C-alpha cells in the first residue's frame, strides 16, 4: 500500500506542461545508472527544474533519489504493482484535478512509456482515464514510445480516436539503437503497425528511419536521437524514406513487394527526404532499380516540393531518380562546404530555394557529412565554425519563411570518423557537435529549432529520449525561437 506521507506529497505548482513517465527506464539517466545532474545531463536538468515530472514507475536504479536531488517541485514517485490507481485517488491528486478543471488550465501532457501492453501501459491508461473521469477535456497528449518501438495497437487506436488532440512519436530506444545485430522481427512489427493505419511509427537504424502516417493525428517526425524533423498539419500526410547501407535493403524490398498498395491510401505526399549514406558503387543494379521505383512513385504524387541535395549523390542523380519531379520543384546541388568560398556558394543556392514558390522546401545539408572526415583536430574545429556560421545565417532566414521548410543535416564525421581517431581525440561516438535541423512553419504559427551550435568539440547528452523532451516542450507551448543558439 502507498504510505501516508507518499499519498499526501505536496504537488508542484501547476504549469503549462506536465511530463508523465510511465516507465522510468525510458529515461537515459536511470537506465545508464548515472546520477541525473547538471553536469551529466544539462539539457534535461534545465527542463526538469522548470516542469512537473510524474514518474509512475521506477527502475531498480531508483530514479527517485536522482529526481529528488534536482528539485522539490518534481513528482519522483515509485510504485509497486497495482498502486497507481490508489495514488491517483490520493488527496494530492484530487487537488491536482480540481485545479485543472476549475481554472480551465490546459493540461499539456508529455507521456513517455515503452508502448507495450504490460504494466506500464496500464499505469498510463489509468492516468488518462482518471483525467477523463474528472472531465479534464483540454488535454494535449504527446506520447513518446521508448524501448523497442512496438506499440499495443488496440491501446494506441483507442487514444488516437478520442476527443483529445494526440501526437504520437514512436522511436527506438537506447537498447535497440546500440544493438548492432538489429532485431528485424521487431522492426517489421513496428513497420506494420503504422502501415495498418494506427498512427505514426519511427524505425531507427544508425540514425535513419522509415516513417508513414495517416490523417488520424498531427505528427512530429523524429530521428533516432529524438530530434524533430517536421511538424505536419492535421490534414497532411507525410511519407519519408531514409536509406542507409544497414537497413534499407530489407525495408524497401518489403515496401515494393508487399506494402506499396497501402501507401496509396495516403492522401498527399508532402515531403521526401534522402539519406546521404547511399553508397551507389556498392549496390547491385537491381537494387538501384527498386530504389528508383519507390522514389519516382513518391515524387510523382508530391505537389510543389522543393529539394536541395548534394554532389555526394551525383551517382544517384545520374540514375534518374529525380526524372519525374513536378515543374514547380527545385533541385539544387551543394558541394562539400569546408571553406569561406563554398559557404558563400551554399548561401547563394539556398537563397534561391527560399525565394522559390514551392510550398514545401527541403534542404538536405548532407555535405555536413564530410566535415571532419580528414585533417587535424584544428582543421575539424575550423570546419565546425564555418558550418555554425552557415546555420546561424540560415536560422535567421527561417523566421521569415512562409512555407513548410525542412532543413535536415547529418551528424557528420565528427561523430564517428574512425575508431583510432575517436580514441586519439577522446570523442564519444554518440556525441554530436553540429546543428542538426531547423523546422519552420509560419502557417501554423510555430517555429522550432533543434540541435546545438556552440562550435565546440564537447560532449553533449546522448539520450534520444531526453533530447526529445527538450524539443517537444517548446512545440507544446507554441514558443518561437529567434535563433538556433536559444534552443534548449
CSV table of C-alpha atoms in Angstrom, one decimal:
chain,number,residue,atom,x,y,z
A,1,UNK,CA,0.0,0.0,0.0
A,2,UNK,CA,1.1,3.6,-0.5
A,3,UNK,CA,2.3,5.2,2.7
A,4,UNK,CA,0.5,8.3,4.1
A,5,UNK,CA,3.5,10.5,3.5
A,6,UNK,CA,3.7,9.5,-0.1
A,7,UNK,CA,0.0,9.9,-0.8
A,8,UNK,CA,0.0,13.4,0.7
A,9,UNK,CA,3.1,14.5,-1.0
A,10,UNK,CA,2.9,18.2,-1.9
A,11,UNK,CA,2.3,18.9,-5.6
A,12,UNK,CA,4.4,21.2,-7.6
A,13,UNK,CA,2.9,24.4,-8.9
A,14,UNK,CA,0.6,23.9,-11.9
A,15,UNK,CA,2.4,24.7,-15.1
A,16,UNK,CA,1.7,24.6,-18.8
A,17,UNK,CA,3.3,21.2,-19.4
A,18,UNK,CA,3.3,18.1,-17.2
A,19,UNK,CA,5.7,15.3,-18.1
A,20,UNK,CA,4.5,11.8,-17.3
A,21,UNK,CA,6.9,8.9,-17.3
A,22,UNK,CA,5.2,5.6,-17.2
A,23,UNK,CA,8.4,3.7,-17.4
A,24,UNK,CA,11.5,5.3,-15.8
A,25,UNK,CA,13.7,3.1,-17.9
A,26,UNK,CA,12.7,5.4,-20.8
A,27,UNK,CA,15.0,8.0,-19.2
A,28,UNK,CA,18.6,7.7,-20.2
A,29,UNK,CA,20.0,8.7,-16.7
A,30,UNK,CA,18.0,6.0,-14.9
A,31,UNK,CA,18.9,3.3,-17.5
A,32,UNK,CA,22.6,4.1,-17.5
A,33,UNK,CA,22.8,4.4,-13.8
A,34,UNK,CA,24.3,7.9,-14.0
A,35,UNK,CA,23.3,10.4,-11.4
A,36,UNK,CA,20.9,12.9,-13.0
A,37,UNK,CA,22.6,16.3,-12.5
A,38,UNK,CA,23.5,19.4,-14.4
A,39,UNK,CA,26.9,18.0,-15.3
A,40,UNK,CA,25.8,14.7,-16.9
A,41,UNK,CA,22.6,15.8,-18.5
A,42,UNK,CA,22.4,19.6,-18.6
A,43,UNK,CA,19.5,19.8,-21.2
A,44,UNK,CA,17.2,17.6,-19.2
A,45,UNK,CA,18.3,19.1,-15.9
A,46,UNK,CA,17.3,22.6,-17.0
A,47,UNK,CA,14.0,21.2,-18.2
A,48,UNK,CA,13.3,19.1,-15.0
A,49,UNK,CA,13.6,22.0,-12.7
A,50,UNK,CA,11.1,24.0,-14.7
A,51,UNK,CA,8.3,21.5,-15.4
A,52,UNK,CA,6.5,19.0,-13.2
A,53,UNK,CA,7.5,15.4,-13.7
A,54,UNK,CA,5.5,12.4,-12.7
A,55,UNK,CA,7.2,9.0,-12.6
A,56,UNK,CA,4.6,6.3,-12.4
A,57,UNK,CA,7.1,3.5,-12.2
A,58,UNK,CA,10.7,3.3,-11.1
A,59,UNK,CA,13.5,1.1,-12.2
A,60,UNK,CA,15.9,-0.9,-10.0
A,61,UNK,CA,18.3,2.0,-10.2
A,62,UNK,CA,15.9,4.1,-8.2
A,63,UNK,CA,15.5,7.4,-10.2
A,64,UNK,CA,13.5,8.6,-7.2
A,65,UNK,CA,16.7,9.7,-5.5
A,66,UNK,CA,18.0,11.1,-8.7
A,67,UNK,CA,15.0,13.3,-9.3
A,68,UNK,CA,14.6,14.3,-5.7
A,69,UNK,CA,18.1,15.7,-5.8
A,70,UNK,CA,17.0,18.1,-8.5
A,71,UNK,CA,14.1,20.0,-7.1
A,72,UNK,CA,11.3,19.7,-4.6
A,73,UNK,CA,8.9,20.6,-7.5
A,74,UNK,CA,9.1,17.1,-9.0
A,75,UNK,CA,6.9,14.0,-8.5
A,76,UNK,CA,9.5,11.3,-8.5
A,77,UNK,CA,7.4,8.5,-7.0
A,78,UNK,CA,8.0,4.8,-7.3
A,79,UNK,CA,5.2,2.3,-7.3
A,80,UNK,CA,4.7,-1.4,-6.7
A,81,UNK,CA,2.3,-3.3,-8.8
A,82,UNK,CA,-1.3,-2.0,-9.0
A,83,UNK,CA,-0.6,1.0,-6.8
A,84,UNK,CA,-1.1,3.6,-9.5
A,85,UNK,CA,-4.8,3.8,-9.1
A,86,UNK,CA,-4.6,4.2,-5.4
A,87,UNK,CA,-2.1,7.1,-5.8
A,88,UNK,CA,-4.2,8.8,-8.4
A,89,UNK,CA,-7.1,8.9,-5.9
A,90,UNK,CA,-5.0,10.4,-3.1
A,91,UNK,CA,-5.5,13.8,-1.6
A,92,UNK,CA,-2.7,15.4,-3.6
A,93,UNK,CA,-4.1,14.2,-6.9
A,94,UNK,CA,-7.6,15.4,-6.0
A,95,UNK,CA,-6.3,18.9,-5.7
A,96,UNK,CA,-4.4,18.4,-9.0
A,97,UNK,CA,-7.5,17.5,-11.0
A,98,UNK,CA,-9.6,20.2,-9.3
A,99,UNK,CA,-7.1,22.9,-10.3
A,100,UNK,CA,-7.2,22.0,-14.0
A,101,UNK,CA,-11.0,21.7,-14.0
A,102,UNK,CA,-11.7,24.8,-12.0
A,103,UNK,CA,-9.1,27.1,-13.6
A,104,UNK,CA,-9.7,25.7,-17.0
A,105,UNK,CA,-5.9,25.5,-17.4
A,106,UNK,CA,-4.9,23.3,-20.4
A,107,UNK,CA,-3.2,20.1,-19.3
A,108,UNK,CA,-0.5,19.6,-21.8
A,109,UNK,CA,0.9,16.2,-21.2
A,110,UNK,CA,4.1,14.6,-22.5
A,111,UNK,CA,3.9,10.9,-21.7
A,112,UNK,CA,6.8,8.6,-22.1
A,113,UNK,CA,6.3,4.9,-22.0
A,114,UNK,CA,7.5,1.7,-23.6
A,115,UNK,CA,4.5,1.1,-25.8
A,116,UNK,CA,3.7,-2.5,-24.8
A,117,UNK,CA,0.6,-4.0,-23.3
A,118,UNK,CA,2.1,-4.6,-19.9
A,119,UNK,CA,2.1,-2.8,-16.5
A,120,UNK,CA,3.5,0.4,-17.8
A,121,UNK,CA,0.6,0.9,-20.3
A,122,UNK,CA,-1.9,0.1,-17.5
A,123,UNK,CA,-0.3,2.9,-15.5
A,124,UNK,CA,-0.6,5.4,-18.3
A,125,UNK,CA,-4.1,4.2,-19.1
A,126,UNK,CA,-5.2,4.8,-15.5
A,127,UNK,CA,-3.8,8.3,-15.6
A,128,UNK,CA,-5.6,9.2,-18.8
A,129,UNK,CA,-8.8,7.5,-17.8
A,130,UNK,CA,-8.8,9.4,-14.5
A,131,UNK,CA,-8.4,12.7,-16.4
A,132,UNK,CA,-11.5,11.8,-18.4
A,133,UNK,CA,-13.5,10.8,-15.3
A,134,UNK,CA,-12.5,14.2,-13.8
A,135,UNK,CA,-13.8,15.8,-17.0
A,136,UNK,CA,-10.4,17.3,-17.9
A,137,UNK,CA,-11.1,17.9,-21.5
A,138,UNK,CA,-8.4,20.3,-22.5
A,139,UNK,CA,-5.6,17.8,-22.8
A,140,UNK,CA,-2.9,17.9,-25.4
A,141,UNK,CA,-1.3,14.5,-25.4
A,142,UNK,CA,2.2,13.7,-26.7
A,143,UNK,CA,3.2,10.1,-26.5
A,144,UNK,CA,6.8,9.2,-26.9
A,145,UNK,CA,7.4,5.4,-27.1
A,146,UNK,CA,10.8,4.3,-25.9
A,147,UNK,CA,12.1,0.7,-25.9
A,148,UNK,CA,11.6,-1.4,-29.0
A,149,UNK,CA,9.4,0.9,-30.9
A,150,UNK,CA,6.5,-1.5,-30.6
A,151,UNK,CA,3.0,-0.4,-29.6
A,152,UNK,CA,-0.1,-2.1,-28.2
A,153,UNK,CA,-2.2,-1.4,-31.3
A,154,UNK,CA,-5.6,-1.6,-29.6
A,155,UNK,CA,-4.5,0.9,-26.9
A,156,UNK,CA,-3.0,3.2,-29.5
A,157,UNK,CA,-6.0,3.2,-31.7
A,158,UNK,CA,-8.3,4.0,-28.7
A,159,UNK,CA,-6.4,7.1,-27.8
A,160,UNK,CA,-6.0,8.2,-31.4
A,161,UNK,CA,-9.7,8.2,-31.8
A,162,UNK,CA,-10.7,10.1,-28.6
A,163,UNK,CA,-11.6,13.7,-28.4
A,164,UNK,CA,-8.2,14.9,-27.3
A,165,UNK,CA,-5.6,16.2,-29.7
A,166,UNK,CA,-2.9,13.5,-29.8
A,167,UNK,CA,0.5,13.4,-31.3
A,168,UNK,CA,2.3,10.0,-31.4
A,169,UNK,CA,6.1,9.8,-31.8
A,170,UNK,CA,7.5,6.3,-31.6
A,171,UNK,CA,11.2,5.9,-31.6
A,172,UNK,CA,13.6,3.1,-31.0
A,173,UNK,CA,15.1,3.2,-27.5
A,174,UNK,CA,18.7,3.0,-26.4
A,175,UNK,CA,18.9,-0.7,-26.3
A,176,UNK,CA,17.8,-1.1,-29.9
A,177,UNK,CA,20.0,1.7,-31.2
A,178,UNK,CA,23.1,0.2,-29.7
A,179,UNK,CA,22.3,-3.3,-31.0
A,180,UNK,CA,24.5,-3.9,-34.0
A,181,UNK,CA,22.5,-7.0,-34.9
A,182,UNK,CA,19.2,-5.2,-35.3
A,183,UNK,CA,16.1,-7.3,-34.5
A,184,UNK,CA,14.3,-7.4,-37.8
A,185,UNK,CA,11.3,-9.2,-36.4
A,186,UNK,CA,10.5,-6.2,-34.1
A,187,UNK,CA,11.4,-3.9,-37.0
A,188,UNK,CA,8.8,-5.4,-39.2
A,189,UNK,CA,6.1,-5.4,-36.5
A,190,UNK,CA,6.7,-1.8,-35.8
A,191,UNK,CA,6.5,-1.0,-39.6
A,192,UNK,CA,3.3,-3.0,-39.9
A,193,UNK,CA,1.7,-1.0,-37.1
A,194,UNK,CA,1.9,2.2,-39.0
A,195,UNK,CA,1.0,0.8,-42.4
A,196,UNK,CA,-2.1,-0.7,-40.9
A,197,UNK,CA,-3.3,2.8,-40.0
A,198,UNK,CA,-2.6,3.0,-36.3
A,199,UNK,CA,-0.8,6.4,-36.4
A,200,UNK,CA,2.9,7.1,-36.7
A,201,UNK,CA,5.9,5.0,-36.1
A,202,UNK,CA,9.6,5.6,-36.4
A,203,UNK,CA,12.1,2.9,-37.1
A,204,UNK,CA,15.6,3.8,-36.3
A,205,UNK,CA,18.8,2.2,-37.6
A,206,UNK,CA,22.0,4.2,-37.1
A,207,UNK,CA,20.2,7.5,-37.4
A,208,UNK,CA,17.9,6.5,-40.3
A,209,UNK,CA,14.3,5.7,-40.3
A,210,UNK,CA,11.1,5.0,-42.3
A,211,UNK,CA,8.0,6.9,-41.4
A,212,UNK,CA,4.5,6.7,-42.7
A,213,UNK,CA,1.3,8.4,-41.4
A,214,UNK,CA,-2.4,8.6,-42.0
A,215,UNK,CA,-4.6,11.5,-41.2
A,216,UNK,CA,-5.5,10.4,-37.7
A,217,UNK,CA,-3.4,12.9,-35.7
A,218,UNK,CA,-0.7,15.5,-36.0
A,219,UNK,CA,2.8,14.0,-36.1
A,220,UNK,CA,6.3,15.1,-35.2
A,221,UNK,CA,8.8,13.2,-37.2
A,222,UNK,CA,11.9,12.3,-35.2
A,223,UNK,CA,15.2,10.7,-36.0
A,224,UNK,CA,16.9,8.1,-33.8
A,225,UNK,CA,18.3,10.8,-31.4
A,226,UNK,CA,14.8,12.2,-30.9
A,227,UNK,CA,15.3,15.3,-32.9
A,228,UNK,CA,12.1,16.5,-34.5
A,229,UNK,CA,12.2,16.6,-38.3
A,230,UNK,CA,9.0,18.3,-39.1
A,231,UNK,CA,5.5,19.3,-37.9
A,232,UNK,CA,2.8,18.2,-40.3
A,233,UNK,CA,-0.7,19.6,-40.1
A,234,UNK,CA,-3.8,17.5,-39.3
A,235,UNK,CA,-4.8,17.3,-43.0
A,236,UNK,CA,-1.3,16.5,-44.3
A,237,UNK,CA,0.2,13.1,-44.8
A,238,UNK,CA,3.9,12.5,-45.0
A,239,UNK,CA,5.9,9.6,-46.3
A,240,UNK,CA,9.6,10.0,-45.6
A,241,UNK,CA,12.2,7.4,-46.7
A,242,UNK,CA,15.6,7.4,-45.2
A,243,UNK,CA,18.1,4.9,-46.6
A,244,UNK,CA,21.3,3.6,-45.1
A,245,UNK,CA,23.6,0.8,-46.0
A,246,UNK,CA,22.5,-1.1,-42.9
A,247,UNK,CA,18.7,-1.3,-43.3
A,248,UNK,CA,17.2,-0.1,-46.5
A,249,UNK,CA,17.5,-3.3,-48.5
A,250,UNK,CA,15.1,-5.3,-46.3
A,251,UNK,CA,12.7,-2.4,-45.8
A,252,UNK,CA,12.5,-1.4,-49.4
A,253,UNK,CA,12.0,-5.0,-50.5
A,254,UNK,CA,9.1,-5.2,-48.2
A,255,UNK,CA,7.5,-2.0,-49.4
A,256,UNK,CA,7.8,-2.8,-53.0
A,257,UNK,CA,6.7,-6.4,-52.9
A,258,UNK,CA,4.0,-6.3,-50.2
A,259,UNK,CA,3.0,-3.0,-48.9
A,260,UNK,CA,3.1,-0.4,-51.6
A,261,UNK,CA,-0.7,-0.6,-52.2
A,262,UNK,CA,-1.1,0.6,-48.6
A,263,UNK,CA,0.8,3.7,-49.3
A,264,UNK,CA,-1.6,4.7,-52.0
A,265,UNK,CA,-4.3,5.2,-49.3
A,266,UNK,CA,-2.3,8.3,-48.1
A,267,UNK,CA,-3.9,11.5,-49.5
A,268,UNK,CA,-0.9,13.6,-50.2
A,269,UNK,CA,2.9,13.1,-50.1
A,270,UNK,CA,4.3,16.3,-48.7
A,271,UNK,CA,8.0,15.6,-48.4
A,272,UNK,CA,10.7,13.1,-49.4
A,273,UNK,CA,13.9,13.1,-47.5
A,274,UNK,CA,17.0,11.2,-48.7
A,275,UNK,CA,19.8,9.9,-46.6
A,276,UNK,CA,23.3,10.9,-47.5
A,277,UNK,CA,24.7,7.4,-46.9
A,278,UNK,CA,23.8,5.9,-50.2
A,279,UNK,CA,26.9,4.3,-51.5
A,280,UNK,CA,25.9,3.9,-55.1
A,281,UNK,CA,29.0,2.0,-56.2
A,282,UNK,CA,28.4,-0.7,-53.6
A,283,UNK,CA,24.9,-1.6,-54.8
A,284,UNK,CA,23.7,-4.2,-57.3
A,285,UNK,CA,21.9,-2.7,-60.3
A,286,UNK,CA,18.6,-4.5,-59.5
A,287,UNK,CA,18.6,-2.8,-56.1
A,288,UNK,CA,19.1,0.6,-57.7
A,289,UNK,CA,16.1,-0.1,-59.9
A,290,UNK,CA,14.0,-0.9,-56.9
A,291,UNK,CA,15.0,2.3,-55.2
A,292,UNK,CA,14.2,4.3,-58.3
A,293,UNK,CA,10.8,2.8,-58.5
A,294,UNK,CA,9.9,3.7,-55.0
A,295,UNK,CA,11.3,7.3,-55.2
A,296,UNK,CA,9.7,8.0,-58.5
A,297,UNK,CA,6.3,6.9,-57.2
A,298,UNK,CA,6.6,9.2,-54.3
A,299,UNK,CA,7.8,12.2,-56.4
A,300,UNK,CA,5.0,11.7,-58.9
A,301,UNK,CA,2.4,12.3,-56.2
A,302,UNK,CA,4.3,15.1,-54.5
A,303,UNK,CA,3.0,18.6,-55.1
A,304,UNK,CA,5.2,21.6,-55.3
A,305,UNK,CA,8.0,20.1,-53.3
A,306,UNK,CA,11.5,21.6,-53.5
A,307,UNK,CA,14.6,19.6,-52.6
A,308,UNK,CA,18.2,20.6,-52.1
A,309,UNK,CA,20.6,17.8,-52.3
A,310,UNK,CA,24.4,17.5,-52.7
A,311,UNK,CA,27.1,16.4,-55.1
A,312,UNK,CA,27.8,13.4,-52.9
A,313,UNK,CA,24.9,11.7,-54.5
A,314,UNK,CA,25.6,12.6,-58.2
A,315,UNK,CA,25.7,8.9,-59.0
A,316,UNK,CA,22.1,8.6,-57.8
A,317,UNK,CA,21.1,11.6,-59.8
A,318,UNK,CA,22.6,10.0,-62.9
A,319,UNK,CA,20.3,7.0,-62.4
A,320,UNK,CA,17.3,9.3,-63.0
A,321,UNK,CA,15.8,9.4,-59.5
A,322,UNK,CA,14.5,12.9,-60.0
A,323,UNK,CA,13.2,12.5,-63.5
A,324,UNK,CA,9.5,12.7,-62.5
A,325,UNK,CA,9.6,15.7,-60.2
A,326,UNK,CA,6.9,18.3,-60.9
A,327,UNK,CA,7.9,21.6,-62.7
A,328,UNK,CA,7.3,23.5,-59.5
A,329,UNK,CA,10.0,21.5,-57.8
A,330,UNK,CA,13.6,22.8,-57.4
A,331,UNK,CA,16.8,20.7,-57.1
A,332,UNK,CA,20.0,22.4,-56.1
A,333,UNK,CA,23.4,20.7,-55.9
A,334,UNK,CA,25.6,21.7,-53.0
A,335,UNK,CA,29.2,20.7,-52.9
A,336,UNK,CA,31.1,19.9,-49.7
A,337,UNK,CA,31.3,23.2,-47.8
A,338,UNK,CA,34.6,23.4,-46.0
A,339,UNK,CA,35.9,26.9,-46.7
A,340,UNK,CA,34.6,30.5,-46.9
A,341,UNK,CA,34.1,30.5,-50.7
A,342,UNK,CA,32.0,27.3,-50.6
A,343,UNK,CA,30.0,28.7,-47.7
A,344,UNK,CA,29.1,31.8,-49.8
A,345,UNK,CA,28.1,29.5,-52.7
A,346,UNK,CA,25.9,27.4,-50.3
A,347,UNK,CA,24.2,30.6,-49.1
A,348,UNK,CA,23.5,31.7,-52.7
A,349,UNK,CA,22.0,28.4,-53.7
A,350,UNK,CA,20.0,28.1,-50.5
A,351,UNK,CA,18.6,31.6,-51.0
A,352,UNK,CA,17.4,30.5,-54.5
A,353,UNK,CA,15.4,27.8,-52.8
A,354,UNK,CA,14.0,30.1,-50.2
A,355,UNK,CA,13.0,32.5,-53.0
A,356,UNK,CA,11.2,29.8,-54.9
A,357,UNK,CA,7.4,29.5,-54.9
A,358,UNK,CA,7.3,25.9,-53.7
A,359,UNK,CA,5.0,25.2,-50.8
A,360,UNK,CA,7.3,22.6,-49.3
A,361,UNK,CA,11.0,23.3,-49.3
A,362,UNK,CA,13.5,20.7,-48.2
A,363,UNK,CA,17.2,21.5,-47.6
A,364,UNK,CA,19.2,18.3,-47.1
A,365,UNK,CA,22.6,19.5,-45.8
A,366,UNK,CA,24.2,16.2,-46.4
A,367,UNK,CA,27.5,17.9,-47.2
A,368,UNK,CA,27.9,18.2,-43.4
A,369,UNK,CA,28.8,14.5,-43.5
A,370,UNK,CA,32.1,15.5,-45.0
A,371,UNK,CA,33.1,17.8,-42.1
A,372,UNK,CA,35.9,16.4,-40.1
A,373,UNK,CA,36.5,13.4,-42.4
A,374,UNK,CA,40.1,14.2,-42.7
A,375,UNK,CA,42.7,16.6,-41.4
A,376,UNK,CA,43.9,17.6,-37.9
A,377,UNK,CA,41.7,18.4,-35.0
A,378,UNK,CA,42.3,22.1,-35.6
A,379,UNK,CA,41.1,21.7,-39.1
A,380,UNK,CA,38.0,19.9,-38.0
A,381,UNK,CA,37.3,22.7,-35.4
A,382,UNK,CA,37.6,25.2,-38.2
A,383,UNK,CA,35.1,23.4,-40.3
A,384,UNK,CA,32.7,23.3,-37.4
A,385,UNK,CA,32.9,27.1,-37.0
A,386,UNK,CA,32.2,27.5,-40.7
A,387,UNK,CA,29.2,25.3,-40.5
A,388,UNK,CA,28.0,27.1,-37.4
A,389,UNK,CA,28.2,30.4,-39.2
A,390,UNK,CA,26.1,29.0,-42.1
A,391,UNK,CA,23.5,27.6,-39.7
A,392,UNK,CA,23.3,30.9,-37.9
A,393,UNK,CA,22.6,32.6,-41.2
A,394,UNK,CA,20.1,30.0,-42.1
A,395,UNK,CA,18.3,30.3,-38.8
A,396,UNK,CA,17.5,33.9,-39.4
A,397,UNK,CA,16.1,33.1,-42.8
A,398,UNK,CA,13.7,30.6,-41.2
A,399,UNK,CA,12.0,33.2,-39.2
A,400,UNK,CA,10.5,34.9,-42.3
A,401,UNK,CA,9.7,31.8,-44.2
A,402,UNK,CA,6.0,31.3,-45.0
A,403,UNK,CA,6.2,27.8,-46.4
A,404,UNK,CA,7.0,24.5,-44.9
A,405,UNK,CA,10.7,24.5,-44.6
A,406,UNK,CA,12.5,21.3,-43.5
A,407,UNK,CA,16.3,21.7,-43.0
A,408,UNK,CA,18.0,18.4,-42.3
A,409,UNK,CA,21.6,17.8,-41.5
A,410,UNK,CA,23.6,14.7,-40.6
A,411,UNK,CA,25.7,14.2,-37.6
A,412,UNK,CA,28.8,14.4,-39.8
A,413,UNK,CA,32.1,12.6,-39.5
A,414,UNK,CA,32.6,14.5,-36.2
A,415,UNK,CA,30.6,11.7,-34.6
A,416,UNK,CA,32.3,8.6,-35.6
A,417,UNK,CA,35.2,9.0,-38.1
A,418,UNK,CA,37.4,6.1,-37.4
A,419,UNK,CA,37.9,4.2,-34.2
A,420,UNK,CA,41.5,5.3,-33.9
A,421,UNK,CA,40.6,9.0,-34.3
A,422,UNK,CA,37.9,8.6,-31.7
A,423,UNK,CA,40.5,7.2,-29.3
A,424,UNK,CA,43.0,9.8,-30.3
A,425,UNK,CA,40.8,12.8,-29.6
A,426,UNK,CA,38.8,11.1,-26.9
A,427,UNK,CA,35.5,11.6,-28.7
A,428,UNK,CA,32.3,9.7,-28.0
A,429,UNK,CA,30.6,8.1,-30.9
A,430,UNK,CA,27.1,9.2,-29.9
A,431,UNK,CA,28.0,12.9,-29.3
A,432,UNK,CA,27.1,15.4,-31.9
A,433,UNK,CA,28.6,18.8,-32.4
A,434,UNK,CA,26.8,20.1,-35.4
A,435,UNK,CA,23.4,21.8,-35.6
A,436,UNK,CA,21.0,19.1,-36.7
A,437,UNK,CA,18.0,20.8,-38.2
A,438,UNK,CA,15.5,23.6,-38.1
A,439,UNK,CA,11.8,23.3,-38.9
A,440,UNK,CA,9.8,26.4,-39.7
A,441,UNK,CA,6.1,26.6,-40.4
A,442,UNK,CA,4.6,30.0,-40.1
A,443,UNK,CA,1.3,28.7,-41.4
A,444,UNK,CA,0.8,27.0,-38.1
A,445,UNK,CA,2.4,29.8,-36.1
A,446,UNK,CA,5.2,27.7,-34.9
A,447,UNK,CA,9.0,27.9,-35.4
A,448,UNK,CA,11.0,25.1,-33.8
A,449,UNK,CA,14.8,24.9,-33.7
A,450,UNK,CA,16.7,21.8,-32.9
A,451,UNK,CA,20.3,21.0,-32.1
A,452,UNK,CA,23.3,22.9,-30.8
A,453,UNK,CA,25.6,25.4,-32.5
A,454,UNK,CA,28.3,26.1,-29.9
A,455,UNK,CA,31.0,25.1,-32.4
A,456,UNK,CA,33.0,23.2,-29.7
A,457,UNK,CA,34.1,19.7,-29.7
A,458,UNK,CA,32.5,18.9,-26.4
A,459,UNK,CA,30.3,16.2,-25.0
A,460,UNK,CA,26.5,16.6,-25.2
A,461,UNK,CA,23.7,14.5,-23.8
A,462,UNK,CA,23.4,11.3,-25.8
A,463,UNK,CA,19.9,10.0,-24.7
A,464,UNK,CA,17.4,10.5,-27.5
A,465,UNK,CA,14.5,10.4,-25.1
A,466,UNK,CA,15.9,13.3,-23.1
A,467,UNK,CA,16.6,15.3,-26.3
A,468,UNK,CA,13.1,14.6,-27.5
A,469,UNK,CA,11.6,16.0,-24.3
A,470,UNK,CA,13.7,19.2,-24.6
A,471,UNK,CA,12.5,19.7,-28.2
A,472,UNK,CA,8.8,18.8,-27.7
A,473,UNK,CA,8.2,21.2,-24.8
A,474,UNK,CA,8.6,24.4,-26.9
A,475,UNK,CA,6.3,22.9,-29.5
A,476,UNK,CA,3.6,22.3,-26.9
A,477,UNK,CA,4.0,25.8,-25.6
A,478,UNK,CA,3.9,27.3,-29.1
A,479,UNK,CA,7.1,29.2,-28.4
A,480,UNK,CA,9.1,30.6,-31.2
A,481,UNK,CA,12.9,30.5,-31.2
A,482,UNK,CA,14.7,33.6,-32.6
A,483,UNK,CA,17.9,31.7,-33.3
A,484,UNK,CA,19.4,28.3,-33.2
A,485,UNK,CA,21.5,29.2,-30.2
A,486,UNK,CA,18.4,29.6,-28.0
A,487,UNK,CA,17.2,26.0,-28.3
A,488,UNK,CA,17.0,24.0,-25.2
